[in-house]
Short mmCIF file of C-alpha atoms in Angstrom, two decimals:
data_model
loop_
_atom_site.label_atom_id
_atom_site.label_comp_id
_atom_site.label_asym_id
_atom_site.label_seq_id
_atom_site.Cartn_x
_atom_site.Cartn_y
_atom_site.Cartn_z
CA MET H 377 16.90 19.16 -7.46
CA ALA H 378 19.32 18.42 -10.26
CA ASP H 379 18.20 18.88 -13.79
CA PHE H 380 16.81 15.73 -15.39
CA ASP H 381 18.20 15.05 -18.93
CA THR H 382 16.14 12.49 -20.91
CA ASN H 383 18.99 12.28 -23.42
CA LYS H 384 21.23 10.67 -20.85
CA GLN H 385 18.74 7.96 -19.91
CA PRO H 386 19.09 4.34 -21.17
CA GLY H 387 17.50 3.95 -24.71
CA TYR H 388 16.04 0.45 -24.04
CA HIS H 389 15.02 -1.73 -21.08
CA ILE H 390 14.52 -5.41 -20.72
CA LEU H 391 11.90 -6.83 -18.44
CA ILE H 392 13.15 -9.11 -15.64
CA SER H 393 11.32 -10.76 -12.76
CA LEU H 394 11.98 -13.16 -9.95
CA ILE H 395 9.22 -14.97 -7.96
CA GLU H 396 10.20 -16.91 -4.83
CA VAL H 397 7.84 -19.51 -3.28
CA TRP H 398 8.46 -21.55 -0.09
CA THR H 399 6.86 -23.12 2.93
CA PRO H 400 8.03 -21.90 6.35
CA LYS H 401 8.60 -24.52 9.04
CA ASP H 402 6.68 -22.56 11.56
CA LYS H 403 3.62 -20.59 10.53
CA LYS H 404 4.18 -18.17 13.33
CA LYS H 405 7.61 -17.29 11.82
CA PRO H 406 6.85 -16.47 8.16
CA ASN H 407 10.43 -15.25 7.62
CA GLY H 408 12.05 -17.99 9.68
CA GLU H 409 13.41 -21.40 8.72
CA ILE H 410 12.22 -23.00 5.48
CA SER H 411 10.60 -26.38 5.09
CA GLY H 412 11.76 -28.05 1.87
CA ASP H 413 12.90 -26.21 -1.17
CA VAL H 414 12.80 -22.60 -2.22
CA MET H 415 11.26 -22.39 -5.67
CA ARG H 416 12.46 -19.56 -7.92
CA ILE H 417 10.71 -18.60 -11.15
CA CYS H 418 12.03 -16.07 -13.61
CA GLU H 419 9.30 -16.24 -16.27
CA VAL H 420 5.72 -14.99 -15.82
CA GLU H 421 2.92 -14.09 -18.13
CA GLU H 422 1.15 -11.49 -16.04
CA VAL H 423 1.37 -10.01 -12.61
CA GLN H 424 -1.05 -7.53 -11.01
CA ILE H 425 -0.47 -5.94 -7.57
CA GLU H 426 -2.94 -3.63 -5.83
CA GLU H 427 -2.25 -1.62 -2.63
CA SER H 428 -3.61 1.44 -0.85
CA PHE H 429 -2.98 2.94 2.53
CA LYS H 430 -6.69 2.81 3.10
CA LYS H 431 -6.75 -0.93 2.93
CA LEU H 432 -4.83 -3.13 5.29
CA ILE H 433 -4.57 -6.15 3.02
CA GLY H 434 -3.04 -5.68 -0.39
CA THR H 435 -3.50 -8.27 -3.14
CA ALA H 436 -1.59 -9.71 -6.06
CA SER H 437 -2.43 -12.06 -8.88
CA VAL H 438 0.12 -14.07 -10.89
CA ARG H 439 -0.36 -16.01 -14.09
CA PHE H 440 2.42 -18.35 -15.38
CA PRO H 441 2.66 -19.55 -19.02
CA ARG H 442 2.32 -23.27 -19.74
CA GLY H 443 5.68 -25.06 -19.38
CA THR H 444 7.03 -22.64 -16.82
CA ILE H 445 10.40 -23.84 -15.44
CA ILE H 446 11.04 -23.76 -11.67
CA ARG H 447 14.60 -23.50 -10.26
CA LYS H 448 14.72 -25.16 -6.82
CA THR H 449 17.33 -24.55 -4.13
CA ILE H 450 17.85 -27.90 -2.51
CA THR H 451 18.75 -27.36 1.15
CA ALA H 452 19.05 -31.17 1.89
CA ARG H 453 18.65 -34.27 -0.23
CA THR H 454 17.59 -37.80 0.66
CA ALA H 455 19.71 -40.69 -0.74
CA GLU H 456 17.20 -41.23 -3.45
CA GLU H 457 17.19 -37.51 -4.35
CA GLU H 458 21.01 -37.43 -4.36
CA LYS H 459 20.97 -40.43 -6.75
CA ASP H 460 18.69 -38.54 -9.12
CA PHE H 461 20.77 -35.46 -8.85
CA GLN H 462 23.82 -37.35 -10.01
CA LYS H 463 22.13 -38.24 -13.28
CA ILE H 464 23.84 -36.44 -16.12
CA SER H 465 22.14 -34.80 -19.07
CA VAL H 466 23.80 -32.95 -21.96
CA ASN H 467 23.34 -29.65 -23.75
CA LEU H 468 24.65 -28.70 -27.10
CA SER H 469 26.14 -25.23 -27.00
CA ASN H 470 26.07 -22.65 -29.76
CA SER H 471 29.61 -23.63 -30.66
CA GLY H 472 28.72 -27.35 -31.01
CA VAL H 473 30.38 -28.43 -27.74
CA VAL H 474 28.54 -30.99 -25.70
CA GLU H 475 28.24 -29.82 -22.11
CA GLU H 476 27.32 -31.96 -19.06
CA THR H 477 24.67 -30.54 -16.78
CA ARG H 478 23.03 -31.62 -13.46
CA THR H 479 19.71 -29.94 -13.31
CA GLU H 480 17.53 -29.01 -10.34
CA THR H 481 14.58 -27.80 -12.24
CA SER H 482 11.03 -28.97 -12.90
CA VAL H 483 8.06 -27.88 -14.91
CA ALA H 484 5.50 -26.02 -12.88
CA SER H 485 2.04 -27.65 -12.39
CA VAL H 486 -1.00 -26.86 -10.32
CA ASP H 487 0.27 -29.28 -7.69
CA THR H 488 3.43 -27.26 -7.31
CA PHE H 489 1.76 -24.50 -5.36
CA LYS H 490 -0.20 -24.74 -2.05
CA ILE H 491 -2.44 -22.38 -0.17
CA GLY H 492 -0.51 -20.75 2.67
CA GLN H 493 2.87 -20.83 0.97
CA ARG H 494 4.97 -17.66 1.19
CA ILE H 495 5.58 -15.71 -1.95
CA LYS H 496 7.77 -12.76 -2.82
CA ILE H 497 7.54 -10.95 -6.24
CA TYR H 498 10.47 -8.95 -7.52
CA LEU H 499 10.01 -6.84 -10.70
CA GLY H 500 12.30 -4.56 -12.64
CA TYR H 501 14.31 -3.73 -15.75
CA THR H 502 17.87 -4.29 -16.91
CA THR H 503 19.83 -2.73 -19.71
CA ASP H 504 22.39 -5.59 -19.68
CA PRO H 505 21.48 -8.37 -22.12
CA LEU H 506 23.83 -10.85 -20.25
CA VAL H 507 21.74 -10.50 -17.08
CA ALA H 508 18.54 -11.24 -19.04
CA GLU H 509 20.17 -14.22 -20.85
CA MET H 510 21.03 -15.93 -17.53
CA ALA H 511 17.32 -16.57 -16.80
CA LYS H 512 16.21 -17.66 -20.24
CA THR H 513 15.02 -21.27 -20.32
CA GLY H 514 15.63 -21.52 -24.10
CA ASN H 515 19.30 -20.53 -23.74
CA THR H 516 21.47 -23.51 -24.83
CA GLY H 517 24.41 -22.24 -22.83
CA LYS H 518 24.84 -21.95 -19.11
CA THR H 519 21.79 -20.56 -17.28
CA ILE H 520 20.44 -20.45 -13.72
CA TYR H 521 18.57 -23.64 -14.56
CA ASN H 522 21.52 -25.86 -15.46
CA ASP H 523 24.58 -24.37 -13.84
CA ASN H 524 24.99 -23.57 -10.17
CA ASP H 525 27.83 -21.08 -10.66
CA THR H 526 25.66 -19.13 -13.04
CA TYR H 527 22.79 -19.29 -10.65
CA GLN H 528 24.89 -17.92 -7.72
CA GLU H 529 26.26 -15.25 -9.96
CA TYR H 530 22.74 -14.21 -11.03
CA LEU H 531 21.61 -13.87 -7.43
CA SER H 532 24.78 -11.97 -6.34
CA ASN H 533 24.49 -9.55 -9.21
CA PHE H 534 21.00 -8.72 -8.14
CA LYS H 535 21.75 -8.06 -4.51
CA ASN H 536 22.34 -4.42 -3.58
CA THR H 537 21.50 -3.24 -0.07
CA GLY H 538 19.32 -4.96 2.44
CA PRO H 539 18.06 -8.46 2.41
CA ASP H 540 15.22 -7.72 -0.02
CA SER H 541 16.95 -5.19 -2.32
CA LYS H 542 18.09 -6.17 -5.77
CA LYS H 543 20.34 -4.18 -8.18
CA TYR H 544 17.87 -4.29 -11.00
CA MET H 545 14.66 -5.27 -9.30
CA SER H 546 12.63 -4.19 -6.27
CA LEU H 547 10.52 -6.32 -3.89
CA MET H 548 7.01 -5.34 -5.08
CA PHE H 549 4.98 -7.91 -3.07
CA ASP H 550 5.48 -10.03 0.09
CA GLY H 551 2.77 -12.31 1.28
CA TYR H 552 0.89 -15.56 1.09
CA ILE H 553 -0.73 -17.63 -1.65
CA THR H 554 -4.50 -17.70 -0.89
CA LYS H 555 -5.92 -19.34 -4.04
CA VAL H 556 -4.50 -21.68 -6.76
CA SER H 557 -6.21 -22.46 -10.07
CA LEU H 558 -7.25 -26.06 -10.68
CA ASP H 559 -5.94 -26.14 -14.25
CA THR H 560 -3.36 -24.65 -16.53
CA PRO H 561 -2.39 -21.89 -17.19
CA ILE H 562 -1.47 -21.65 -13.52
CA GLU H 563 -2.95 -18.69 -11.69
CA LEU H 564 -2.26 -17.66 -8.11
CA GLU H 565 -4.10 -15.17 -6.00
CA CYS H 566 -2.25 -13.73 -3.08
CA GLU H 567 -2.58 -11.37 -0.05
CA ASN H 568 0.16 -9.50 1.69
CA LEU H 569 1.58 -10.40 5.06
CA ALA H 570 -1.28 -8.68 6.94
CA SER H 571 -3.46 -11.51 5.70
CA TYR H 572 -2.09 -13.61 8.62
CA LEU H 573 -3.71 -11.16 11.04
CA LYS H 574 -7.11 -12.53 9.89
CA THR H 575 -6.31 -15.77 11.81
CA ILE H 576 -5.42 -14.18 15.14
CA THR H 577 -8.20 -13.54 17.58
CA CYS H 578 -8.21 -10.51 19.92
CA PRO H 579 -8.20 -10.76 23.70
CA LYS H 580 -11.26 -9.75 25.63
CA VAL H 581 -10.56 -6.21 26.49
CA LYS H 582 -12.48 -3.23 27.95
CA LEU H 583 -10.48 -0.12 28.50
CA LYS H 584 -11.49 3.49 29.23
CA LYS H 585 -8.35 4.88 27.68
CA CYS H 586 -5.51 3.36 25.56
CA GLU H 587 -3.16 3.93 22.67
CA VAL H 588 -2.14 1.98 19.56
CA LYS H 589 1.09 0.84 20.99
CA ASP H 590 -0.73 -0.81 23.86
CA PHE H 591 -2.02 -3.35 21.26
CA LEU H 592 0.67 -3.49 18.64
CA GLY H 593 3.93 -2.48 20.34
CA ASP H 594 6.51 -5.06 21.30
CA LYS H 595 6.38 -3.56 24.78
CA GLY H 596 2.55 -3.14 24.89
CA ARG H 597 0.20 -4.98 27.11
CA TYR H 598 -1.29 -7.19 24.39
CA LYS H 599 1.48 -7.59 21.72
CA MET H 600 -0.96 -8.48 18.93
CA LEU H 601 1.77 -8.53 16.36
CA GLN H 602 3.83 -11.14 18.14
CA ASP H 603 4.74 -14.20 16.07
CA THR H 604 3.16 -12.72 12.89
CA GLY H 605 6.23 -11.74 10.98
CA LEU H 606 5.20 -8.17 11.35
CA ILE H 607 6.39 -5.39 13.68
CA LEU H 608 4.96 -2.06 14.56
CA HIS H 609 7.02 0.43 12.50
CA PRO H 610 9.38 2.37 14.77
CA ASP H 611 8.08 5.70 13.34
CA THR H 612 4.63 4.73 14.42
CA ALA H 613 5.70 3.32 17.81
CA GLY H 614 7.27 6.66 18.58
CA MET H 615 3.93 8.52 18.24
CA ASP H 616 0.88 8.83 20.43
CA PHE H 617 -2.29 7.53 18.78
CA ASP H 618 -5.10 7.98 21.37
CA LEU H 619 -7.95 5.53 20.81
CA GLY H 620 -10.07 6.63 23.74
CA ALA H 621 -12.31 3.88 25.19
CA VAL H 622 -12.02 0.50 23.46
CA GLU H 623 -13.89 -2.75 23.95
CA LEU H 624 -12.70 -5.94 22.03
CA SER H 625 -14.17 -9.45 22.08
CA THR H 626 -12.74 -12.76 21.09
CA GLU H 627 -14.99 -12.81 18.06
CA LEU H 628 -12.82 -10.15 16.46
CA THR H 629 -9.49 -10.78 14.69
CA VAL H 630 -6.50 -8.29 14.67
CA ALA H 631 -7.24 -7.59 11.02
CA ASP H 632 -10.82 -6.58 12.00
CA VAL H 633 -9.50 -4.12 14.59
CA LEU H 634 -6.92 -2.51 12.33
CA THR H 635 -9.56 -2.10 9.62
CA GLU H 636 -11.99 -0.58 12.05
CA TRP H 637 -9.44 2.06 13.06
CA ALA H 638 -9.77 3.60 9.59
CA LYS H 639 -13.16 4.91 10.76
CA TYR H 640 -11.21 7.04 13.36
CA GLY H 641 -9.14 8.47 10.46
CA MET H 642 -6.16 6.22 11.28
CA PHE H 643 -5.06 4.10 8.33
CA CYS H 644 -3.02 0.98 8.84
CA TYR H 645 -0.95 -0.47 5.98
CA VAL H 646 2.14 -2.67 5.44
CA SER H 647 5.46 -1.00 4.83
CA ASP H 648 9.12 -1.91 5.10
CA TYR H 649 11.67 -1.13 7.80
CA ASN H 650 15.23 -2.12 6.91
CA GLY H 651 13.93 -5.27 5.17
CA GLN H 652 11.49 -6.09 8.02
CA PRO H 653 7.73 -5.98 7.05
CA ALA H 654 5.98 -3.51 9.40
CA ILE H 655 2.59 -2.05 10.17
CA GLN H 656 2.59 1.64 9.61
CA ILE H 657 -0.10 3.98 10.83
CA GLY H 658 -0.90 7.48 9.81
CA ARG H 659 -3.86 9.85 10.24
CA ALA H 660 -5.66 11.29 7.21
CA TYR H 661 -3.44 14.31 6.75
CA PHE H 662 -6.26 16.71 6.02
CA SER H 663 -7.79 16.02 9.43
CA ASN H 664 -4.50 16.33 11.30
CA PRO H 665 -1.43 17.80 9.61
CA GLY H 666 0.75 17.05 12.75
CA ARG H 667 3.54 14.59 13.41
CA ASP H 668 1.28 11.55 13.21
CA SER H 669 -0.27 12.46 9.78
CA LEU H 670 0.39 10.36 6.74
CA LEU H 671 2.68 13.13 5.49
CA ASN H 672 5.00 12.68 8.53
CA ALA H 673 4.36 9.04 9.36
CA THR H 674 7.74 8.07 7.93
CA THR H 675 10.83 9.85 6.64
CA VAL H 676 11.73 7.30 4.05
CA PRO H 677 11.52 6.91 1.14
CA GLY H 678 11.94 10.55 0.11
CA ILE H 679 9.97 12.48 -2.43
CA VAL H 680 10.15 10.83 -5.83
CA PRO H 681 10.23 13.16 -8.96
CA ILE H 682 8.02 12.14 -11.82
CA HIS H 683 9.15 13.76 -15.12
CA PHE H 684 6.20 13.74 -17.61
CA ASP H 685 8.45 13.58 -20.70
CA TYR H 686 10.18 10.39 -19.47
CA HIS H 687 8.36 8.49 -16.71
CA VAL H 688 4.75 8.87 -17.84
CA ALA H 689 3.27 6.22 -20.05
CA ASP H 690 -0.28 7.65 -20.02
CA ASN H 691 -1.60 10.84 -18.58
CA GLY H 692 -5.11 10.42 -17.20
CA LEU H 693 -5.04 13.50 -15.04
CA THR H 694 -7.41 16.50 -15.46
CA LEU H 695 -6.91 19.83 -13.58
CA THR H 696 -10.11 20.89 -11.88
CA SER H 697 -11.31 23.92 -9.92
CA SER H 698 -14.50 23.74 -7.88
CA ASP H 699 -16.84 26.17 -6.25
CA LYS H 700 -16.74 26.30 -2.44
CA ASP H 701 -20.57 26.88 -2.46
CA PHE H 702 -20.74 23.25 -3.38
CA LEU H 703 -18.23 21.97 -0.84
CA ALA H 704 -19.37 19.69 1.94
CA VAL H 705 -17.24 18.74 4.97
CA LYS H 706 -18.54 15.55 6.55
CA ALA H 707 -17.12 15.66 10.15
CA LYS H 708 -16.99 12.80 12.56
CA GLY H 709 -15.90 12.68 16.21
CA ILE H 710 -16.36 10.58 19.41
CA SER H 711 -18.44 11.91 22.35
CA SER H 712 -17.75 11.43 26.03
CA ASP H 713 -20.13 8.40 26.03
CA ASP H 714 -17.99 6.68 23.26
CA LYS H 715 -20.55 7.31 20.48
CA PHE H 716 -19.89 8.75 17.07
CA ILE H 717 -20.91 12.37 16.41
CA ASN H 718 -21.63 13.24 12.81
CA ILE H 719 -22.32 16.63 11.23
CA THR H 720 -21.98 18.06 7.75
CA ILE H 721 -20.85 21.64 7.16
CA LEU H 722 -22.04 23.62 4.09
CA ARG H 723 -21.62 27.18 3.12
CA ASN H 724 -24.83 29.18 3.59
CA THR H 725 -25.67 30.79 0.31
CA LYS H 726 -28.11 33.18 2.00
CA TYR H 727 -25.41 34.65 4.12
CA ASP H 728 -24.82 38.34 3.54
CA PRO H 729 -21.36 39.57 4.65
CA GLY H 730 -22.64 43.16 4.65
CA LYS H 731 -25.06 42.37 7.50
CA PRO H 732 -24.34 41.27 11.05
CA GLU H 733 -24.31 37.48 11.25
CA SER H 734 -27.34 36.13 13.15
CA LYS H 735 -28.51 32.70 14.14
CA SER H 736 -31.02 32.63 11.27
CA ASN H 737 -28.53 33.91 8.77
CA SER H 738 -25.19 32.35 9.69
CA ARG H 739 -22.11 31.88 7.56
CA TYR H 740 -22.45 28.02 7.52
CA ARG H 741 -25.19 25.43 7.51
CA TYR H 742 -25.18 22.42 9.72
CA VAL H 743 -27.06 19.40 8.31
CA ASN H 744 -27.29 15.68 8.99
CA GLU H 745 -26.51 16.04 12.64
CA THR H 746 -26.54 12.91 14.76
CA LYS H 747 -30.01 12.39 16.22
CA LEU H 748 -30.07 12.96 19.98
CA SER H 749 -31.94 10.55 22.17
CA LYS H 750 -34.52 11.71 24.75
CA LYS H 751 -31.97 10.86 27.52
CA ALA H 752 -29.39 13.12 25.79
CA LEU H 753 -31.86 15.93 25.52
CA LYS H 754 -32.82 15.62 29.17
CA ALA H 755 -29.16 15.80 30.03
CA GLY H 756 -28.97 19.23 28.30
CA LYS H 757 -27.57 18.43 24.94
CA ARG H 758 -28.94 20.50 22.02
CA TYR H 759 -28.73 20.61 18.23
CA LEU H 760 -26.70 23.39 16.55
CA THR H 761 -29.71 24.43 14.54
CA ASP H 762 -33.46 24.47 14.79
CA ALA H 763 -33.65 22.03 11.84
CA PRO H 764 -30.95 19.48 12.42
CA ASN H 765 -32.33 16.89 10.07
CA ASP H 766 -32.54 19.11 7.00
CA LYS H 767 -32.38 16.83 3.91
CA VAL H 768 -29.80 17.99 1.36
CA ASP H 769 -29.02 16.32 -1.95
CA MET H 770 -25.38 15.56 -1.38
CA LYS H 771 -24.89 14.39 -4.99
CA LEU H 772 -24.45 18.13 -5.88
CA TYR H 773 -21.59 18.59 -3.45
CA THR H 774 -17.90 17.78 -3.45
CA GLN H 775 -17.75 15.71 -0.22
CA ILE H 776 -14.56 15.53 1.92
CA ALA H 777 -14.12 13.73 5.22
CA PHE H 778 -12.91 15.13 8.48
CA VAL H 779 -12.19 13.07 11.58
CA SER H 780 -11.44 14.91 14.83
CA LYS H 781 -8.38 13.61 16.82
CA LYS H 782 -9.75 15.08 20.04
CA ILE H 783 -11.26 12.32 22.17
CA PRO H 784 -13.84 13.06 23.53
CA THR H 785 -15.29 16.00 21.76
CA THR H 786 -18.64 17.79 21.49
CA VAL H 787 -20.69 18.67 18.52
CA GLU H 788 -19.86 22.41 19.02
CA LYS H 789 -16.17 21.72 19.05
CA LEU H 790 -16.45 19.30 16.09
CA ALA H 791 -18.26 21.98 14.14
CA GLU H 792 -15.52 24.53 14.94
CA GLU H 793 -12.77 22.20 13.80
CA ALA H 794 -14.61 21.37 10.61
CA ILE H 795 -15.19 25.03 9.75
CA LYS H 796 -11.46 25.80 10.15
CA TYR H 797 -10.73 22.93 7.78
CA PHE H 798 -13.42 24.12 5.34
CA GLU H 799 -11.91 27.58 5.25
CA GLY H 800 -8.41 26.29 4.50
CA TYR H 801 -9.35 23.66 1.98
CA ASN H 802 -7.95 24.10 -1.60
CA MET H 803 -10.57 23.50 -4.17
CA THR H 804 -8.19 23.39 -7.04
CA GLY H 805 -6.85 19.85 -7.60
CA ILE H 806 -6.44 17.02 -10.06
CA GLU H 807 -8.63 14.05 -10.87
CA GLY H 808 -7.99 10.77 -12.56
CA ALA H 809 -4.89 8.49 -12.56
CA LEU H 810 -1.41 8.54 -13.85
CA THR H 811 0.21 5.55 -15.58
CA LEU H 812 3.98 5.31 -15.15
CA PHE H 813 6.68 3.00 -16.48
CA GLY H 814 7.78 0.71 -13.72
CA ASP H 815 11.28 1.99 -13.00
CA LEU H 816 10.29 4.25 -10.08
CA HIS H 817 8.78 1.42 -7.96
CA ILE H 818 6.18 3.78 -6.39
CA ARG H 819 4.43 2.53 -3.15
CA THR H 820 1.29 3.70 -1.39
CA ALA H 821 1.54 6.69 1.07
CA GLN H 822 4.64 7.83 -0.80
CA GLN H 823 5.12 11.44 -1.84
CA VAL H 824 5.74 12.29 -5.47
CA GLN H 825 6.66 15.43 -7.22
CA LEU H 826 4.98 16.08 -10.64
CA ILE H 827 7.20 17.93 -13.10
CA ASP H 828 5.59 18.85 -16.40
CA ASN H 829 7.41 21.55 -18.34
CA ARG H 830 4.75 21.90 -20.97
CA TYR H 831 1.76 22.10 -18.70
CA PRO H 832 3.00 23.25 -15.31
CA GLY H 833 -0.42 23.91 -13.78
CA LYS H 834 -0.44 20.50 -11.98
CA ASN H 835 3.19 20.71 -10.86
CA GLY H 836 3.66 20.10 -7.17
CA ILE H 837 4.06 17.45 -4.44
CA TYR H 838 1.24 14.86 -4.02
CA LEU H 839 0.47 11.97 -1.71
CA VAL H 840 -0.04 8.60 -3.51
CA GLU H 841 -3.18 6.79 -2.46
CA GLU H 842 -3.66 3.81 -4.72
CA VAL H 843 -1.00 1.91 -6.71
CA THR H 844 -1.96 -0.78 -9.23
CA THR H 845 1.28 -2.51 -10.62
CA THR H 846 1.04 -4.58 -13.74
CA PHE H 847 3.88 -6.61 -15.32
CA GLY H 848 3.64 -8.97 -18.26
CA THR H 849 4.21 -9.77 -21.91
CA LYS H 850 1.39 -7.62 -23.18
CA ASP H 851 1.85 -4.18 -21.74
CA GLY H 852 5.27 -4.47 -20.04
CA PHE H 853 5.84 -3.01 -16.56
CA ARG H 854 3.44 -0.30 -15.54
CA GLN H 855 2.25 1.44 -12.39
CA LYS H 856 -1.17 3.28 -12.22
CA ILE H 857 -1.31 5.67 -9.31
CA THR H 858 -4.05 8.05 -7.93
CA LEU H 859 -3.06 11.35 -6.48
CA PRO H 860 -6.13 12.89 -4.85
CA TYR H 861 -4.14 14.90 -2.22
CA CYS H 862 -2.02 17.84 -3.15
CA ILE H 863 0.49 18.67 -0.43
CA LYS H 864 2.23 21.65 -1.96
CA ARG H 865 1.98 23.57 -5.21
CA GLU H 866 5.07 24.46 -7.12
CA GLY H 867 6.40 27.81 -5.83
CA ASN H 868 4.10 27.65 -2.79
CA ASN H 869 5.41 26.49 0.62
CA ASP H 870 1.95 26.21 2.16
CA LYS H 871 0.47 22.82 2.64
CA LYS H 872 -2.94 22.33 1.15
#
């Protein structure tokens, strides 16, 4: 990786934003034809966006200051609207010249926004004052609000690659308005595109064996993402996610099903594929470091370097090292009768490596086993220990989850897998959160590389779990990220 020179970075940045709101003609085609006008707003008081690969539906909240100006793109005008448009107003420029303007703007009110409207939020910085001036409502010269040529120039300058890429800004949120305040200042609450999946009911299905693409793939049997504006990410479609036996009812929604899959260690979240919103799926990487893990679920974007002396606004991370005597692996699997198997693996402190391992003095303890029914006991199933229901105060332990991808499995095989994971688990890690300036545009499930020349103990590659993005007049543009999963330490090629 090339050396990063902070002295060559811009000395100042100007906050810029663009919020687009519109109503689609067909609810089943959220990215299709538009009904009415596209409203574009370039001033905002506060934005907060939350996303995590562990949650299907991400959220956003937007607060506009009083007197917010909306720039509308008129696709077609009635005769009356055309008459109003021809009305001329004047502006006095800085040089004293009177300029004619035909405006297509209005002041935002609570009636401007409706539940169910589509919304996109672009956030970023610019170092060019001319770009920032284009969107200022107080500018007495030509702006995007009073001059069409300036408006088109503003949009063209922001376009880079792809339909949703901007030169200075990135698309940080794409979804629906779900709540609107009843008074000013105007506040909107939004959910991402997966919110629409809460309105789609599942078919009545009972299958002994199936895969994810049977339900979500465009060539699958059920095509649950059809007419939702979402696709199954091609990286996910090319993998085999075995679900085992599945039974669905019409009382469930597609969102219910995707959320339920997280219990199997398969996390569903919204990502991007060449400008097309997509459902991406990855297994918890610590339970399956294979091709279908979160680490390998997608090849883009690449690893993002974070330089502590430039990108970090607040370091809330602490380096920790724990004792494996107080590590607990909570393992979960699915048996041949489609029921969950649970067992917790602990290190046996009474184990003496100098003596032969025996049943009463084994290397590991098995606690909190799933209780077997009388029918299961008659069928020959047995507990791993003589005291399967030992009560242990788990508050004293560092608890980590493990989900077996083998379907079906047995309690013996599940314990064997969990022990292997226990033995390979790295107890040295970091806790807390890292607050960054907004120029990196980090997203959930992305890999980042921490680079701290002063305190290199935490340097390495990490998987981002939660991202909270804030943007506003008070604290500027910030991203708070959590990094609970270390993938690789600096100078070590082994995955942790």
